[in-house]
XYZ file of C-alpha atoms in Angstrom:
622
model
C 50.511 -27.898 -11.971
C 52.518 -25.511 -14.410
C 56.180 -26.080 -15.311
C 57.532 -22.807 -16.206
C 58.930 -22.880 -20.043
C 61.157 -20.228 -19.928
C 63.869 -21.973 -18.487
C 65.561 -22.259 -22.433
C 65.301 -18.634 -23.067
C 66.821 -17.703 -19.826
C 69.724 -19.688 -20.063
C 70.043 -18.240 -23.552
C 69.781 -14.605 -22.034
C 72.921 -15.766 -19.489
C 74.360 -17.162 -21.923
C 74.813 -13.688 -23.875
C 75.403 -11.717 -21.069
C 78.191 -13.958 -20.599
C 79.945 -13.467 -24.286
C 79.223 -9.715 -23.340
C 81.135 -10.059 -20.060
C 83.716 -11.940 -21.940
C 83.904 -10.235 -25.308
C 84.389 -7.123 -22.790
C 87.925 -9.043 -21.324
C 89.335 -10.139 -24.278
C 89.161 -6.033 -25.590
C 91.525 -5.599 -22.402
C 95.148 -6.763 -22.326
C 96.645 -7.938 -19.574
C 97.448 -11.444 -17.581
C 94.856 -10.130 -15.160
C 92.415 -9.689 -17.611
C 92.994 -12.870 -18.915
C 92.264 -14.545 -15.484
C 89.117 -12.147 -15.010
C 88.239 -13.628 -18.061
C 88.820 -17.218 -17.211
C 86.860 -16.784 -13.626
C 83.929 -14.939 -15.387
C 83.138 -17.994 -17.683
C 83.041 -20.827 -14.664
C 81.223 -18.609 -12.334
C 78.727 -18.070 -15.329
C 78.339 -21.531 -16.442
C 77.532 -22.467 -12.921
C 74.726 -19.993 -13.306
C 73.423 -21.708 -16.066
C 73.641 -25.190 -14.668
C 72.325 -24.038 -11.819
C 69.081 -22.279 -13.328
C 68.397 -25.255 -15.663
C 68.534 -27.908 -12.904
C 66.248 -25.630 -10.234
C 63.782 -23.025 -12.150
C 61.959 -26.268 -13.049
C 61.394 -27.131 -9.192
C 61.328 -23.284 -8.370
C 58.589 -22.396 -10.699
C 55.986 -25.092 -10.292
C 52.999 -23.260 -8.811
C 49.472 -24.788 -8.287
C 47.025 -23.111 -10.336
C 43.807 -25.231 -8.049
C 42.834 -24.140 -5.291
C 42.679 -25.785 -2.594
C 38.916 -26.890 -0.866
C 37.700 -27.156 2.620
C 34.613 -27.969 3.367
C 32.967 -28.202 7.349
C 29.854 -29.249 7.808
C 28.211 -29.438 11.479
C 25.618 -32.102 12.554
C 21.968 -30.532 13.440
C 23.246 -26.995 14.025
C 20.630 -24.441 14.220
C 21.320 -21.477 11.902
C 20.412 -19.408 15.890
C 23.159 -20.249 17.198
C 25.680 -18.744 15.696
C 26.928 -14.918 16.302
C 27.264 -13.682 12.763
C 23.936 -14.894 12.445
C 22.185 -13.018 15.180
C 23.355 -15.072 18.559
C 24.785 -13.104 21.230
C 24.253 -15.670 23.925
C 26.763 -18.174 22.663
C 30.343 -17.673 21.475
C 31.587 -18.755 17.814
C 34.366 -16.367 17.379
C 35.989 -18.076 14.619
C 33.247 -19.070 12.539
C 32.059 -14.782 12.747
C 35.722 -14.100 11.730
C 35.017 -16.264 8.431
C 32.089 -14.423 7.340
C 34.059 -11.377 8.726
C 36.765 -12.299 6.284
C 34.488 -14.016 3.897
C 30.964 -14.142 2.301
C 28.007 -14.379 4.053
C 24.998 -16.188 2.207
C 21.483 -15.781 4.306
C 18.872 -17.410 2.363
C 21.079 -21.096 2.088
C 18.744 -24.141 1.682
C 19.506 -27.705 2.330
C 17.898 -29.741 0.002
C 16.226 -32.217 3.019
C 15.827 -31.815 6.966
C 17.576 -34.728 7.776
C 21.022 -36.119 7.718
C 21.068 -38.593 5.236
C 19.375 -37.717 2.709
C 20.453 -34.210 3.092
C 24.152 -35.106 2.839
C 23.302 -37.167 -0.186
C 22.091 -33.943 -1.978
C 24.816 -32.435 -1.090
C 27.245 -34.979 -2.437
C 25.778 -35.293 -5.906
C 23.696 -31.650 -6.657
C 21.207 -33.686 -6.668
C 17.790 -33.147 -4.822
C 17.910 -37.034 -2.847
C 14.429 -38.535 -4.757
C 16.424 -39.032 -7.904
C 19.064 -41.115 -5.600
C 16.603 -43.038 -3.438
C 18.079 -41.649 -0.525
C 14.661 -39.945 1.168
C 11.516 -42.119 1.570
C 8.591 -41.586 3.896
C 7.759 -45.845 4.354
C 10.999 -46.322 6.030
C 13.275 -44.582 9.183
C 14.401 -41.818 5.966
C 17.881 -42.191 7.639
C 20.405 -45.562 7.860
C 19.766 -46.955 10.943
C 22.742 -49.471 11.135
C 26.371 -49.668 9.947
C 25.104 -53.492 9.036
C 22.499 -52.630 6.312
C 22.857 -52.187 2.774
C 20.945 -48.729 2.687
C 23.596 -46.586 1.321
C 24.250 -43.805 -1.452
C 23.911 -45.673 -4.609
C 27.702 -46.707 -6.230
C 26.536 -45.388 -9.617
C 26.582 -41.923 -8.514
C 28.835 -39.401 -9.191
C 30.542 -36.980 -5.856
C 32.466 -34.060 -6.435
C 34.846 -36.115 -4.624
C 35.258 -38.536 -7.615
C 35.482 -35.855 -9.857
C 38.238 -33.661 -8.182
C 39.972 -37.118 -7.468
C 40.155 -37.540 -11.556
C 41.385 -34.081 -11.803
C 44.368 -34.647 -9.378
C 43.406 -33.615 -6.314
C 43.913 -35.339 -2.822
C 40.157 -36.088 -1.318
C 39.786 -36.414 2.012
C 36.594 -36.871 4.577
C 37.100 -36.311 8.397
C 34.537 -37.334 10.393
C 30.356 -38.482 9.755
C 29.308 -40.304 6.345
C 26.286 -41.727 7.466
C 26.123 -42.743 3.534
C 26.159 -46.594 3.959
C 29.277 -49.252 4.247
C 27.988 -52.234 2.312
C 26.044 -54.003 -0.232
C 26.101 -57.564 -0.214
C 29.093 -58.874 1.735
C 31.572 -57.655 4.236
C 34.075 -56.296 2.812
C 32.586 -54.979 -0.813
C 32.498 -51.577 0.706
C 30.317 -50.424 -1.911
C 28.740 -47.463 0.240
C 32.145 -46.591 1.742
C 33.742 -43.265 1.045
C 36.515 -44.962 -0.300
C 34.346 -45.599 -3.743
C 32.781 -42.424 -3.395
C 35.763 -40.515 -4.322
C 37.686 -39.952 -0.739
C 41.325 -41.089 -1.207
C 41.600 -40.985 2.556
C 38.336 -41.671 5.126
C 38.685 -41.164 8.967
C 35.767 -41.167 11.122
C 31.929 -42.607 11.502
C 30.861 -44.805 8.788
C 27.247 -43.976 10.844
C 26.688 -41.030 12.849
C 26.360 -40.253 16.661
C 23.425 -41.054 18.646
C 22.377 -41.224 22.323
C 24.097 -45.147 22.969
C 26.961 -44.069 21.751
C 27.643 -41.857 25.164
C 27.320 -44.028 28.103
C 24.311 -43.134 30.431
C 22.959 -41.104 27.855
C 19.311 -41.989 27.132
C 17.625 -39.885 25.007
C 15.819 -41.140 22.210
C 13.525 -40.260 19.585
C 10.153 -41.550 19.235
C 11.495 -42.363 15.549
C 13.774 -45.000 17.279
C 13.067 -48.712 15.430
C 13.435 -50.409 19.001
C 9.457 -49.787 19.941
C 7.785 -50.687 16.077
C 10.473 -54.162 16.578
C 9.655 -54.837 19.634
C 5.780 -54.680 18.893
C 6.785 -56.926 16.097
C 8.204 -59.497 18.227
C 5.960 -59.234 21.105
C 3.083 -59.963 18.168
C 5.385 -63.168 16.795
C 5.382 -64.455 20.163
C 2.132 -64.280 21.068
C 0.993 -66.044 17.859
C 3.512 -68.411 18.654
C 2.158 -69.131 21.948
C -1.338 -69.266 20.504
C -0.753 -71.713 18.435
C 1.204 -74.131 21.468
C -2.159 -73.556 23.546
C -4.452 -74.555 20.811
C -2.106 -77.691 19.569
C -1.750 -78.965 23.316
C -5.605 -78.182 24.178
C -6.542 -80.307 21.352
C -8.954 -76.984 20.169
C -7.468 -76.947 16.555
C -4.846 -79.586 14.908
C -1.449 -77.802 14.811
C 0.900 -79.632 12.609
C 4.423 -80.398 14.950
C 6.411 -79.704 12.390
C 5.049 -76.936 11.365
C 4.517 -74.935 15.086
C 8.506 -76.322 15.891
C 9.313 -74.423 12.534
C 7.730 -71.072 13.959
C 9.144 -71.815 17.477
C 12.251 -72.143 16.095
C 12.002 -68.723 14.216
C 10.749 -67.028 17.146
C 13.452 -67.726 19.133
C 15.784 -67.051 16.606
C 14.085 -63.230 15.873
C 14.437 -62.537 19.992
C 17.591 -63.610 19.658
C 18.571 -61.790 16.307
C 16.550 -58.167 17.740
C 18.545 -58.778 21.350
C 22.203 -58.453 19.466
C 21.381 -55.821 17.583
C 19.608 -53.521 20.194
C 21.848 -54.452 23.340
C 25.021 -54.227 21.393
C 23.738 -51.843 19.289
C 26.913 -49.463 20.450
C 29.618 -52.014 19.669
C 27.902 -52.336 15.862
C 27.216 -48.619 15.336
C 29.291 -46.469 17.653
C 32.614 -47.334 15.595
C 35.926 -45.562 14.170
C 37.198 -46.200 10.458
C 40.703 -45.614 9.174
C 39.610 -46.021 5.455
C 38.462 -49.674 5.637
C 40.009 -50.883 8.510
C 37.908 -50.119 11.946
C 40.144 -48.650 14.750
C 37.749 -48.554 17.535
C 34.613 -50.694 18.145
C 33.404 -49.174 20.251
C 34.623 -46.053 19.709
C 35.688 -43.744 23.046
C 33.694 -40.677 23.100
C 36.013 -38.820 25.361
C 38.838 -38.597 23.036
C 37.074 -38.769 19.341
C 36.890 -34.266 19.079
C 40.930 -34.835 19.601
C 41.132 -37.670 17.144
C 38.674 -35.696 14.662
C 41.155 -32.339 14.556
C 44.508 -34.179 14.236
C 43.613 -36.266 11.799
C 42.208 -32.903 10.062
C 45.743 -31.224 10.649
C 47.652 -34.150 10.016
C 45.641 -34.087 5.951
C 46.228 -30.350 5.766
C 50.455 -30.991 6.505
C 50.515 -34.304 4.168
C 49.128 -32.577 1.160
C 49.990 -29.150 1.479
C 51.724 -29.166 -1.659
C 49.269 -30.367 -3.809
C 45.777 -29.291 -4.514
C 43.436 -31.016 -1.993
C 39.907 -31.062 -1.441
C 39.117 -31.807 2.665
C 35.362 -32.481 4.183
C 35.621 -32.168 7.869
C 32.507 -32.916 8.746
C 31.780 -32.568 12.244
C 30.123 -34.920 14.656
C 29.017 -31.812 16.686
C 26.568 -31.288 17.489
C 24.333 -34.451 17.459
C 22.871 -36.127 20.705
C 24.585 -37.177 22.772
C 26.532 -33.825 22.440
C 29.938 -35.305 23.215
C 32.022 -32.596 24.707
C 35.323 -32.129 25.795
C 36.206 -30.777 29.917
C 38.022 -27.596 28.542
C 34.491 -26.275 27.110
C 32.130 -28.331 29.698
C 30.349 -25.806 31.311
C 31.313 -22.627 29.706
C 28.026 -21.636 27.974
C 25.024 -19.794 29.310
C 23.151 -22.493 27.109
C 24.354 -25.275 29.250
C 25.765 -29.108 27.506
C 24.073 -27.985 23.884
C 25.587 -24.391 24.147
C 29.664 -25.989 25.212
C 29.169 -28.182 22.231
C 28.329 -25.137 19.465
C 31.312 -23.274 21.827
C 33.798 -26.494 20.829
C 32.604 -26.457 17.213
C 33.767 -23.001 16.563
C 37.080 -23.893 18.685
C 37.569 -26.860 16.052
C 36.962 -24.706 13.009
C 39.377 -22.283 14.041
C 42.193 -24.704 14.826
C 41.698 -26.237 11.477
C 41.581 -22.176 9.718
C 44.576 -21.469 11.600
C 46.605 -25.083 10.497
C 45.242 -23.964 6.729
C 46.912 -20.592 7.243
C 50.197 -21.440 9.072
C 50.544 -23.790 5.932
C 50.852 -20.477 4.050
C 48.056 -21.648 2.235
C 44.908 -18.999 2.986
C 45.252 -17.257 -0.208
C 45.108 -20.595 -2.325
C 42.416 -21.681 -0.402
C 38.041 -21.885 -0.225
C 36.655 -22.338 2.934
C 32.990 -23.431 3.125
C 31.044 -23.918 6.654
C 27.384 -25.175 6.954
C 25.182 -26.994 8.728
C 23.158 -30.561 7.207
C 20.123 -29.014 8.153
C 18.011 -26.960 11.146
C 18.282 -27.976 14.579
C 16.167 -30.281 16.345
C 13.597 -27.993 18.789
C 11.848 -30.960 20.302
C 15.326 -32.778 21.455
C 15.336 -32.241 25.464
C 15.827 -33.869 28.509
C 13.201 -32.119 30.775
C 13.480 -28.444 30.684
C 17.463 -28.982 29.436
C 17.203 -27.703 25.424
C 19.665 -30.597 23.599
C 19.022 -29.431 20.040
C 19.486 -26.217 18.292
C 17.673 -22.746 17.649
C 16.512 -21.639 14.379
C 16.725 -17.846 14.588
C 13.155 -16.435 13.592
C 12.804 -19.295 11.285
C 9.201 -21.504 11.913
C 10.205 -25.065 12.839
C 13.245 -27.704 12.199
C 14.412 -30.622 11.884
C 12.526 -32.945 9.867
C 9.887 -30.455 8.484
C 11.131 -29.735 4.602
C 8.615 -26.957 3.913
C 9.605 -24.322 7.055
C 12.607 -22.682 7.202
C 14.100 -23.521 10.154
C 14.238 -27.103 8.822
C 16.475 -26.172 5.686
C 17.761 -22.713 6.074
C 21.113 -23.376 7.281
C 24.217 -21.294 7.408
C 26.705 -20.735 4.397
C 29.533 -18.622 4.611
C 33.108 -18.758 2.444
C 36.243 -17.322 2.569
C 38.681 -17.149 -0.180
C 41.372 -14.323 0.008
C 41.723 -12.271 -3.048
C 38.704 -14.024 -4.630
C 35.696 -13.406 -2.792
C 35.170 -9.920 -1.139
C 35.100 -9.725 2.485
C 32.690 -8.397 4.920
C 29.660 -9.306 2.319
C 26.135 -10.284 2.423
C 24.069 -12.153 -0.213
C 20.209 -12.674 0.162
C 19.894 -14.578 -3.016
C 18.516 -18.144 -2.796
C 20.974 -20.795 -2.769
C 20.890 -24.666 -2.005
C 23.543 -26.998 -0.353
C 23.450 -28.386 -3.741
C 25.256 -25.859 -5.420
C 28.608 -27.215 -3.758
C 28.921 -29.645 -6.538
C 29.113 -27.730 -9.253
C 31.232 -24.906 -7.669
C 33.633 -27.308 -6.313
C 33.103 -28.856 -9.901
C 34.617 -25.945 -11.821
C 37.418 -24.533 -9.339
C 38.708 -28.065 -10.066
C 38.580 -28.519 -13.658
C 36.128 -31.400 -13.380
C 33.038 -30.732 -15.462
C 29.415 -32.134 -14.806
C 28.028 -35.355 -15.499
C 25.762 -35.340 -18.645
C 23.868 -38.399 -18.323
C 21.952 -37.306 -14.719
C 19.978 -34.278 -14.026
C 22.143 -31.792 -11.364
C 19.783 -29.390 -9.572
C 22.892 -27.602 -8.046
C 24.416 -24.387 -9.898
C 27.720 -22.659 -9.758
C 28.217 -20.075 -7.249
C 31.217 -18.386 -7.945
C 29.767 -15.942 -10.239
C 27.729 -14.957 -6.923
C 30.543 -15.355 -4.836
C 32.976 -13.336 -7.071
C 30.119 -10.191 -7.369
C 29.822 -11.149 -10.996
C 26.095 -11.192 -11.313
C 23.214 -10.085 -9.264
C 21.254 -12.967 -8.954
C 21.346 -16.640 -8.215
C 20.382 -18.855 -10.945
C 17.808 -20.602 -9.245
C 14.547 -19.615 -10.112
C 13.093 -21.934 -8.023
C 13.900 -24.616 -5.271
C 11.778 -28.036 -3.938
C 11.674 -28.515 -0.754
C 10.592 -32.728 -0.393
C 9.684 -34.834 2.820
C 10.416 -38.064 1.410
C 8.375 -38.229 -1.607
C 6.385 -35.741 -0.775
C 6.613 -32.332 -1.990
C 5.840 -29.956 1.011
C 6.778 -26.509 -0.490
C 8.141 -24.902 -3.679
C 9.763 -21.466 -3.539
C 9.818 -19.139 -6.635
C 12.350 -16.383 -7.090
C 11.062 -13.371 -9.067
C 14.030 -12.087 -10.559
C 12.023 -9.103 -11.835
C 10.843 -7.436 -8.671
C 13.481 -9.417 -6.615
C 10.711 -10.690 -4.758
C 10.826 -14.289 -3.167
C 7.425 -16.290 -3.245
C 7.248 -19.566 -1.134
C 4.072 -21.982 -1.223
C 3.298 -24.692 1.407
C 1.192 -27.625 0.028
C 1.768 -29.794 3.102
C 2.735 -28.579 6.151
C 2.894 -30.741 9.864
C 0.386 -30.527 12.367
C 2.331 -28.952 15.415
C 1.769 -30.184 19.287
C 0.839 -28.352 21.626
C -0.580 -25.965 19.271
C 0.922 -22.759 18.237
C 4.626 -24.104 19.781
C 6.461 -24.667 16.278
C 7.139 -28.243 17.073
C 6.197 -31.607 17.128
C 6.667 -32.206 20.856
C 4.676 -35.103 21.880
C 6.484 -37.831 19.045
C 9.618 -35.654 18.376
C 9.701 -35.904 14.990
C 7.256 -33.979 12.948
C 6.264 -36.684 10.187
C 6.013 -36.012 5.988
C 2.224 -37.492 5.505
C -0.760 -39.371 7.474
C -2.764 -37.963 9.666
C -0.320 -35.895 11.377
C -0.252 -33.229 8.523
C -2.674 -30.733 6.951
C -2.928 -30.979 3.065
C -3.086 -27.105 1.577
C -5.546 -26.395 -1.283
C -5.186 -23.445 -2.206
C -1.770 -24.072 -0.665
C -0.737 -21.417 1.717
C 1.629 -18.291 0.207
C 4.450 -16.497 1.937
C 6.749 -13.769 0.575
C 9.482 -14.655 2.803
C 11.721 -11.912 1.217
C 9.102 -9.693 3.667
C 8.325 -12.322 5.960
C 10.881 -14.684 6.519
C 9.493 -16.299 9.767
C 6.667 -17.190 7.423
C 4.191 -15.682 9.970
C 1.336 -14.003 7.662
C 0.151 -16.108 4.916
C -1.257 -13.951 2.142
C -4.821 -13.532 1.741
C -5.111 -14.825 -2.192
C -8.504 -12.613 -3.151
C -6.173 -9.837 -1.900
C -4.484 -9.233 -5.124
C -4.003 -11.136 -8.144
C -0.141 -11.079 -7.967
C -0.602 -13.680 -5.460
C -2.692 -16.173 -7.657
C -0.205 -15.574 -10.061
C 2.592 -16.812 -8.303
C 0.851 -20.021 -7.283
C -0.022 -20.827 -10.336
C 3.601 -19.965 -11.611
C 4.595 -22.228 -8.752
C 2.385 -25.442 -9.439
C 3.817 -24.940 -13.383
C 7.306 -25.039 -12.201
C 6.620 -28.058 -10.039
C 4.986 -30.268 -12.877
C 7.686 -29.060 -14.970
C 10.490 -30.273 -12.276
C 8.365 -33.312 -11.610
C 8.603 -34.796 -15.311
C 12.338 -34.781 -14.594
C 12.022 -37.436 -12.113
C 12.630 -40.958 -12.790
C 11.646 -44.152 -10.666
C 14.581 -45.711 -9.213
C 15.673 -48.618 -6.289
C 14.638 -46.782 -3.021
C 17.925 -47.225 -0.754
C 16.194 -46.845 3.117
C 13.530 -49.234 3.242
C 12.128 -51.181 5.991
C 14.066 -54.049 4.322
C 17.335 -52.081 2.868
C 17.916 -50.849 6.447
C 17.767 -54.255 8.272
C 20.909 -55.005 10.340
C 22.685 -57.644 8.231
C 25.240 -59.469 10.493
C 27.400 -60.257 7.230
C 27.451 -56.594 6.797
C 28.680 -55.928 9.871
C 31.871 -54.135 9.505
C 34.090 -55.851 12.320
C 37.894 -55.234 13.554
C 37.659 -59.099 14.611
C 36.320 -62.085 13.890
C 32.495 -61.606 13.917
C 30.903 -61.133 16.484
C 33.819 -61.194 18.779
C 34.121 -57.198 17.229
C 35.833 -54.963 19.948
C 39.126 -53.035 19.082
C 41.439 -49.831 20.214
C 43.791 -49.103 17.792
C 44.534 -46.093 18.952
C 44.371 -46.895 22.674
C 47.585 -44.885 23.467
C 46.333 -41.547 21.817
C 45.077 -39.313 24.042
C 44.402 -35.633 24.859
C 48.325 -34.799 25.068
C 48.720 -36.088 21.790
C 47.082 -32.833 20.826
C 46.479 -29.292 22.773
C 43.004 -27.840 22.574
């Protein structure tokens, strides 16, 4: 904020305007003059009290802009218009690149929520957080497990929060709750920088719908069921050899592992068949509203909470992260947009996205604030090809980009859509082809703030609003990693010479069927074993000319391309000394379900709640 301090030498200025005024009287004679003269100095010395007490208030501007951020859930960078769709409708979301910049070669730093969200949170690629691994689910499985973006690292939401603003999140975390009890709410985004939270502490998936079924193969129910089914069958081994006298079972020791069996069934039934009431939940900061929460009304609970934030802090620099629970499985969509695509229940839910953007564009500019104000839209990561329910497509399209979610080296895994609007600031109508990385959010958001960037960590995001502002020509990232887990799948090189843009797949997943771009028999496309092909010489694209990475260029062709491998596998050992071991946060054993870290609106388990059981639909018009 900035006081205006001329307030002294404009009262001075009345002030001798006044002895003008009045000198100018006394010259005259006259009784009228005299009471001219007389009415002259109150009506001036109102003036003055008047413009000491109120150019204070008058004159405070806010010199920060203000930040909103929307991020969708598993949008496909297809299937939106300003991005080549023509099927589906997304007026609003066109009308911000319209108005705004469009970037088209926008990375996310992992194909996957969690760990891509965690990137995005700290500039930071997620193997120096611990939030990617390839032994584990690579995603929190449970609001009751300690997995969870590590407390000592630093958001751009704690920074802007130290530099005055009011931080707000609206809608998925999927970043962990707790760590060791309860209530410690070390994960939460409460001590991750948010002063206000409303939404999912975990993210949607198909139980949270009711008769949705969909899973995939990835789902921990199978691998623990085969784990209990094992259990029990030594179990029952060892009762048939104790009781047929074939081997001498000690009592106490077989009622010790009966006892544990039953106590495992019992422990894996909770979890899995109330799996919604633990997972499928609404926070208010760290109070839970709704347990379960009620699909059918969250969208309107999402977008007034967004408008209420925008109307509570309008006069004050904010920073808001609406980020979206469209449009994850199970797709939750409102009637108004139920069955108005051509691209049936996936295509309504992309059509109610844009619908939610614009209402919260439109609050932003009835608040008189669009000129004071960056607006950022993206997407996690690509959209899932092989989610479907028989020939009905339930996750997104990638454009001409080779594969999606869950493969880090193709680009329809991590090329995502980036677009910002900022009146004034950032040129309208634009296009930039330059490299950038979901990353780069914390260090932009960094400096419109006044916040400045940790020291003591490595940030692999950069500042975009030279970029943004037409200020230079090129991004400053040379090059960008592209990780599954711990394995590095790709590395892309930009040659800011010739402009051209070099890409290099070590690792890349071994599709099924053949030739289809997907991984349709498990779902998920995984980051090692025997599912993948190893690359050596790793396979070259320059995806500034071939973007769909469909050619791979024949190395004995020309010795440019053995250059930029090598160039490639220099920058990666040079990237690769910058990493340091630390705790991985989603192991097998991190992601557990931990009753006493079950966040509960009652007394545990007894955990079922509507807080908000009288909003509904009329509360607020869509």
């Amino acid at each position: 904020m900035v006081v205006y301090e001329g307030c002294f030498s404009v009262s001075y200025y009345l002030r001798e305007r006044m002895n003008l005024m009045l000198c100018c009287c006394v010259g005259s004679k006259g009784k009228g003059n005299y009471e001219r003269m007389a009415f002259l100095s109150i009506h001036w010395s109102l003036i003055i009290i008047f413009s000491l007490m109120v150019l204070p208030v008058t004159q405070t501007v806010n010199t920060k802009p203000n930040i909103v951020l929307f991020m969708a859930d598993d949008l496909g960078i297809g299937d939106i218009g300003c991005y080549g769709n023509d099927t589906i409708r997304t007026p609003n979301i066109d009308r911000l690149a319209k108005e705004g910049l469009k970037l088209t070669q926008h990375i996310s730093a992992a194909p996957l929520c969690t760990p891509s969200r965690a990137a995005f949170m700290t500039g930071r690629y997620p193997i120096r957080s611990g939030m990617d691994i390839t032994n584990g689910f690579r995603v929190i499985i449970s609001t009751g497990s300690s997995a969870g973006l590590p407390p000592n690292e630093t958001t751009f939401a704690t920074i802007l929060q130290q530099q005055g603003y009011s931080t707000g999140l609206i809608g998925k975390w999927h970043l962990g709750v707790n760590c060791a009890s309860r209530n410690d709410f070390c994960h939460h985004p409460n001590n991750h920088g948010f002063n206000y939270f409303y939404g999912m502490p975990f993210t949607l998936y198909s139980g949270c719908k009711p008769n949705f079924t969909v899973e995939t193969s990835k789902s921990p129910k199978p691998r623990i069921t085969f784990f209990t089914q094992v259990i029990s069958l030594g179990v029952l081994t060892l009762i048939a050899l104790k009781y047929s006298k074939l081997l001498p079972v000690n009592g106490i020791f077989l009622a010790s592992c009966v006892v544990f069996n039953l106590l495992l069934i019992i422990y894996w039934y909770v979890w899995f068949q109330y799996s919604h009431y633990w997972n499928c939940i609404l926070m208010r900061n760290h109070q839970v509203t709704e347990q379960p929460m009620n699909t059918e009304r969250t969208t309107y609970q999402i977008l007034k909470e967004a408008h209420s934030f925008i109307e509570r802090n309008k006069n004050v620099p904010f920073l808001l992260f609406v980020s979206f629970l469209h449009v994850h499985i199970p797709l939750i969509t409102t009637k108004r947009f139920t069955g108005r695509s051509k691209h049936g229940i996936y295509g309504d839910n992309v059509e109610e996205l844009d619908f939610l953007v614009g209402s919260v564009v439109d609050a932003i500019d009835t608040a008189g604030l669009k000129n004071n104000t960056l607006i950022y839209f993206t997407s996690d990561h690509g959209g899932h090809l092989e989610m479907t329910d028989g020939k009905l497509q339930l996750g997104g399209w990638n454009g001409i980009y080779k594969g999606g979610k869950f493969m880090a080296g193709w680009e329809g895994g991590i090329r995502v859509p980036g677009i910002f609007r900022w009146p004034g600031v950032i040129s309208p109508d634009t296009v930039c082809d330059e490299p950038t990385s979901l990353m780069d959010i914390f260090p932009t958001v960094l400096h419109l703030g006044g916040g400045e960037l940790p020291t003591d960590r490595t940030i692999d995001g950069r500042n975009l609003m030279p970029l943004l502002k037409n200020q230079t020509l090129h991004s400053e990232h040379e090059f960008l990693f592209h990780y599954c887990g711990p394995h590095l799948h790709a590395a892309r090189w930009h040659e800011k010479e010739s402009g051209a843009v070099w890409k290099a797949h070590f690792i890349t997943p071994v599709f099924y069927p053949e030739g289809t771009g997907g991984c349709y028999d498990i779902r998920i496309c995984p980051c090692g074993g025997d599912r993948v092909t190893y690359h050596e010489p790793p396979l070259l694209f320059e995806i500034s000319k071939d973007p769909s990475e469909s050619s791979p260029l024949q190395l004995e062709l020309k010795p440019q391309y053995v250059q930029a491998i090598n160039r490639i596998k220099q920058a990666i050992a040079e990237h690769q000394r910058t990493i340091t071991p630390v705790p991985q946060q989603l192991t097998f054993m991190n992601n557990l379900w931990r009753p006493w870290l079950q966040p509960c609106c009652g007394t545990f388990p007894f955990c079922w709640c509507d807080k908000d059981i009288n909003m509904t639909s009329a509360d607020f018009t869509m």
